[in-house]
Amino acid sequence: MKKLLMVAPIAAVALLSACSTPSNSGSVYRANQAQSEQTVRMGYVESVRNVMIDKGQTGVGTVAGAALGGIAAGSNIGGGNGAIAAGIVGALAGGIIGQKVENNMSHKPGLEITVRLDNGEMKAITQDADEAFNVGERVRLLSNGRTTRVTH
C-alpha cells in the first residue's frame, strides 16, 4: 500500500503532462511568438467546417495506467504468485484504461475556415474551435511564415 501511495502522485503528474500539448487557437500565442512580426492579409469567410484536431498520443497514459494498475492490484491482492498474477492483470487493465483516457483527451474540436483573400486567393486554415466564424464575415489572416491563424 505504501508503494501505491508513493507512485500514484508521480503517475498522475506524468499522465497530466501528456495533456499539456500546444494550443491551436487563433487567440493563443506561445512566448516565442510574442513580439514577432506577422504578415496580415484581409479576406472574407467562404466556408466553415467542423473538424477534430488530433494532438497525438505520447504513450504516457498507457505507461501511467499500467504502473498504477499493476501496483494497485499487486499490492492489494494475495501474496506470492497471486500478487504477481494480480499485478500483471492490473497492469494490462490499467494500460488499456490509461491509453483510452489519453486518446479521449488528445482530440479537440476544431474549425477548417476557408477564406477568400482580397486578391482572390483561397486559403484554408484549421484551428481550435474556440471562436465563432460566419460565412461572409470579414477576417484577418495572420502569418509568420510557418503558422497562419484566422482572427476578427
mmCIF file with all atom_site columns, N, CA and C in Angstrom, residues 45-71:
data_model
loop_
_atom_site.group_PDB
_atom_site.id
_atom_site.type_symbol
_atom_site.label_atom_id
_atom_site.label_alt_id
_atom_site.label_comp_id
_atom_site.label_asym_id
_atom_site.label_entity_id
_atom_site.label_seq_id
_atom_site.pdbx_PDB_ins_code
_atom_site.Cartn_x
_atom_site.Cartn_y
_atom_site.Cartn_z
_atom_site.occupancy
_atom_site.B_iso_or_equiv
_atom_site.pdbx_formal_charge
_atom_site.auth_seq_id
_atom_site.auth_comp_id
_atom_site.auth_asym_id
_atom_site.auth_atom_id
_atom_site.pdbx_PDB_model_num
ATOM 1  N N  . VAL A 1 45 ? -14.803 35.118 -45.078 1.00 0.00 ? 45 VAL A N  1
ATOM 2  C CA . VAL A 1 45 ? -15.006 33.705 -44.826 1.00 0.00 ? 45 VAL A CA 1
ATOM 3  C C  . VAL A 1 45 ? -15.902 33.131 -45.916 1.00 0.00 ? 45 VAL A C  1
ATOM 4  N N  . GLU A 1 46 ? -15.417 32.112 -46.612 1.00 0.00 ? 46 GLU A N  1
ATOM 5  C CA . GLU A 1 46 ? -16.190 31.420 -47.647 1.00 0.00 ? 46 GLU A CA 1
ATOM 6  C C  . GLU A 1 46 ? -16.960 30.241 -47.058 1.00 0.00 ? 46 GLU A C  1
ATOM 7  N N  . SER A 1 47 ? -16.312 29.510 -46.139 1.00 0.00 ? 47 SER A N  1
ATOM 8  C CA . SER A 1 47 ? -16.978 28.360 -45.509 1.00 0.00 ? 47 SER A CA 1
ATOM 9  C C  . SER A 1 47 ? -16.300 28.043 -44.187 1.00 0.00 ? 47 SER A C  1
ATOM 10 N N  . VAL A 1 48 ? -17.070 27.381 -43.319 1.00 0.00 ? 48 VAL A N  1
ATOM 11 C CA . VAL A 1 48 ? -16.565 26.929 -42.025 1.00 0.00 ? 48 VAL A CA 1
ATOM 12 C C  . VAL A 1 48 ? -17.025 25.492 -41.861 1.00 0.00 ? 48 VAL A C  1
ATOM 13 N N  . ARG A 1 49 ? -16.078 24.622 -41.532 1.00 0.00 ? 49 ARG A N  1
ATOM 14 C CA . ARG A 1 49 ? -16.403 23.203 -41.371 1.00 0.00 ? 49 ARG A CA 1
ATOM 15 C C  . ARG A 1 49 ? -15.861 22.715 -40.034 1.00 0.00 ? 49 ARG A C  1
ATOM 16 N N  . ASN A 1 50 ? -16.703 21.994 -39.292 1.00 0.00 ? 50 ASN A N  1
ATOM 17 C CA . ASN A 1 50 ? -16.268 21.405 -38.027 1.00 0.00 ? 50 ASN A CA 1
ATOM 18 C C  . ASN A 1 50 ? -15.361 20.210 -38.299 1.00 0.00 ? 50 ASN A C  1
ATOM 19 N N  . VAL A 1 51 ? -14.233 20.155 -37.590 1.00 0.00 ? 51 VAL A N  1
ATOM 20 C CA . VAL A 1 51 ? -13.280 19.049 -37.706 1.00 0.00 ? 51 VAL A CA 1
ATOM 21 C C  . VAL A 1 51 ? -12.815 18.667 -36.307 1.00 0.00 ? 51 VAL A C  1
ATOM 22 N N  . MET A 1 52 ? -12.118 17.554 -36.204 1.00 0.00 ? 52 MET A N  1
ATOM 23 C CA . MET A 1 52 ? -11.469 17.146 -34.952 1.00 0.00 ? 52 MET A CA 1
ATOM 24 C C  . MET A 1 52 ? -9.958  17.294 -35.143 1.00 0.00 ? 52 MET A C  1
ATOM 25 N N  . ILE A 1 53 ? -9.311  17.883 -34.168 1.00 0.00 ? 53 ILE A N  1
ATOM 26 C CA . ILE A 1 53 ? -7.854  18.023 -34.192 1.00 0.00 ? 53 ILE A CA 1
ATOM 27 C C  . ILE A 1 53 ? -7.277  16.954 -33.271 1.00 0.00 ? 53 ILE A C  1
ATOM 28 N N  . ASP A 1 54 ? -6.454  16.084 -33.834 1.00 0.00 ? 54 ASP A N  1
ATOM 29 C CA . ASP A 1 54 ? -5.830  15.002 -33.090 1.00 0.00 ? 54 ASP A CA 1
ATOM 30 C C  . ASP A 1 54 ? -4.438  15.465 -32.663 1.00 0.00 ? 54 ASP A C  1
ATOM 31 N N  . LYS A 1 55 ? -4.254  15.671 -31.379 1.00 0.00 ? 55 LYS A N  1
ATOM 32 C CA . LYS A 1 55 ? -2.976  16.151 -30.853 1.00 0.00 ? 55 LYS A CA 1
ATOM 33 C C  . LYS A 1 55 ? -1.938  15.038 -30.748 1.00 0.00 ? 55 LYS A C  1
ATOM 34 N N  . GLY A 1 56 ? -2.327  13.799 -31.060 1.00 0.00 ? 56 GLY A N  1
ATOM 35 C CA . GLY A 1 56 ? -1.403  12.681 -30.993 1.00 0.00 ? 56 GLY A CA 1
ATOM 36 C C  . GLY A 1 56 ? -1.271  12.141 -29.583 1.00 0.00 ? 56 GLY A C  1
ATOM 37 N N  . GLN A 1 57 ? -0.713  10.953 -29.482 1.00 0.00 ? 57 GLN A N  1
ATOM 38 C CA . GLN A 1 57 ? -0.540  10.315 -28.184 1.00 0.00 ? 57 GLN A CA 1
ATOM 39 C C  . GLN A 1 57 ? 0.933   10.151 -27.887 1.00 0.00 ? 57 GLN A C  1
ATOM 40 N N  . THR A 1 58 ? 1.267   10.312 -26.614 1.00 0.00 ? 58 THR A N  1
ATOM 41 C CA . THR A 1 58 ? 2.658   10.201 -26.192 1.00 0.00 ? 58 THR A CA 1
ATOM 42 C C  . THR A 1 58 ? 2.974   8.835  -25.599 1.00 0.00 ? 58 THR A C  1
ATOM 43 N N  . GLY A 1 59 ? 1.929   8.086  -25.220 1.00 0.00 ? 59 GLY A N  1
ATOM 44 C CA . GLY A 1 59 ? 2.135   6.805  -24.557 1.00 0.00 ? 59 GLY A CA 1
ATOM 45 C C  . GLY A 1 59 ? 2.195   6.930  -23.050 1.00 0.00 ? 59 GLY A C  1
ATOM 46 N N  . VAL A 1 60 ? 2.205   8.153  -22.550 1.00 0.00 ? 60 VAL A N  1
ATOM 47 C CA . VAL A 1 60 ? 2.276   8.365  -21.107 1.00 0.00 ? 60 VAL A CA 1
ATOM 48 C C  . VAL A 1 60 ? 1.039   7.798  -20.421 1.00 0.00 ? 60 VAL A C  1
ATOM 49 N N  . GLY A 1 61 ? -0.121  7.947  -21.050 1.00 0.00 ? 61 GLY A N  1
ATOM 50 C CA . GLY A 1 61 ? -1.351  7.412  -20.466 1.00 0.00 ? 61 GLY A CA 1
ATOM 51 C C  . GLY A 1 61 ? -1.274  5.912  -20.273 1.00 0.00 ? 61 GLY A C  1
ATOM 52 N N  . THR A 1 62 ? -0.766  5.211  -21.264 1.00 0.00 ? 62 THR A N  1
ATOM 53 C CA . THR A 1 62 ? -0.640  3.760  -21.186 1.00 0.00 ? 62 THR A CA 1
ATOM 54 C C  . THR A 1 62 ? 0.338   3.357  -20.090 1.00 0.00 ? 62 THR A C  1
ATOM 55 N N  . VAL A 1 63 ? 1.487   4.007  -20.060 1.00 0.00 ? 63 VAL A N  1
ATOM 56 C CA . VAL A 1 63 ? 2.513   3.668  -19.074 1.00 0.00 ? 63 VAL A CA 1
ATOM 57 C C  . VAL A 1 63 ? 2.039   3.987  -17.654 1.00 0.00 ? 63 VAL A C  1
ATOM 58 N N  . ALA A 1 64 ? 1.463   5.166  -17.474 1.00 0.00 ? 64 ALA A N  1
ATOM 59 C CA . ALA A 1 64 ? 0.995   5.558  -16.142 1.00 0.00 ? 64 ALA A CA 1
ATOM 60 C C  . ALA A 1 64 ? -0.139  4.644  -15.683 1.00 0.00 ? 64 ALA A C  1
ATOM 61 N N  . GLY A 1 65 ? -1.072  4.333  -16.584 1.00 0.00 ? 65 GLY A N  1
ATOM 62 C CA . GLY A 1 65 ? -2.169  3.434  -16.233 1.00 0.00 ? 65 GLY A CA 1
ATOM 63 C C  . GLY A 1 65 ? -1.669  2.050  -15.882 1.00 0.00 ? 65 GLY A C  1
ATOM 64 N N  . ALA A 1 66 ? -0.699  1.549  -16.638 1.00 0.00 ? 66 ALA A N  1
ATOM 65 C CA . ALA A 1 66 ? -0.142  0.225  -16.360 1.00 0.00 ? 66 ALA A CA 1
ATOM 66 C C  . ALA A 1 66 ? 0.576   0.210  -15.010 1.00 0.00 ? 66 ALA A C  1
ATOM 67 N N  . ALA A 1 67 ? 1.324   1.259  -14.731 1.00 0.00 ? 67 ALA A N  1
ATOM 68 C CA . ALA A 1 67 ? 2.039   1.324  -13.444 1.00 0.00 ? 67 ALA A CA 1
ATOM 69 C C  . ALA A 1 67 ? 1.059   1.364  -12.279 1.00 0.00 ? 67 ALA A C  1
ATOM 70 N N  . LEU A 1 68 ? 0.048   2.228  -12.392 1.00 0.00 ? 68 LEU A N  1
ATOM 71 C CA . LEU A 1 68 ? -0.938  2.322  -11.309 1.00 0.00 ? 68 LEU A CA 1
ATOM 72 C C  . LEU A 1 68 ? -1.721  1.025  -11.153 1.00 0.00 ? 68 LEU A C  1
ATOM 73 N N  . GLY A 1 69 ? -2.156  0.443  -12.273 1.00 0.00 ? 69 GLY A N  1
ATOM 74 C CA . GLY A 1 69 ? -2.927  -0.797 -12.217 1.00 0.00 ? 69 GLY A CA 1
ATOM 75 C C  . GLY A 1 69 ? -2.122  -1.947 -11.655 1.00 0.00 ? 69 GLY A C  1
ATOM 76 N N  . GLY A 1 70 ? -0.873  -2.063 -12.060 1.00 0.00 ? 70 GLY A N  1
ATOM 77 C CA . GLY A 1 70 ? -0.013  -3.141 -11.570 1.00 0.00 ? 70 GLY A CA 1
ATOM 78 C C  . GLY A 1 70 ? 0.269   -3.024 -10.091 1.00 0.00 ? 70 GLY A C  1
ATOM 79 N N  . ILE A 1 71 ? 0.573   -1.826 -9.658  1.00 0.00 ? 71 ILE A N  1
ATOM 80 C CA . ILE A 1 71 ? 0.881   -1.620 -8.242  1.00 0.00 ? 71 ILE A CA 1
ATOM 81 C C  . ILE A 1 71 ? -0.366  -1.803 -7.389  1.00 0.00 ? 71 ILE A C  1
#
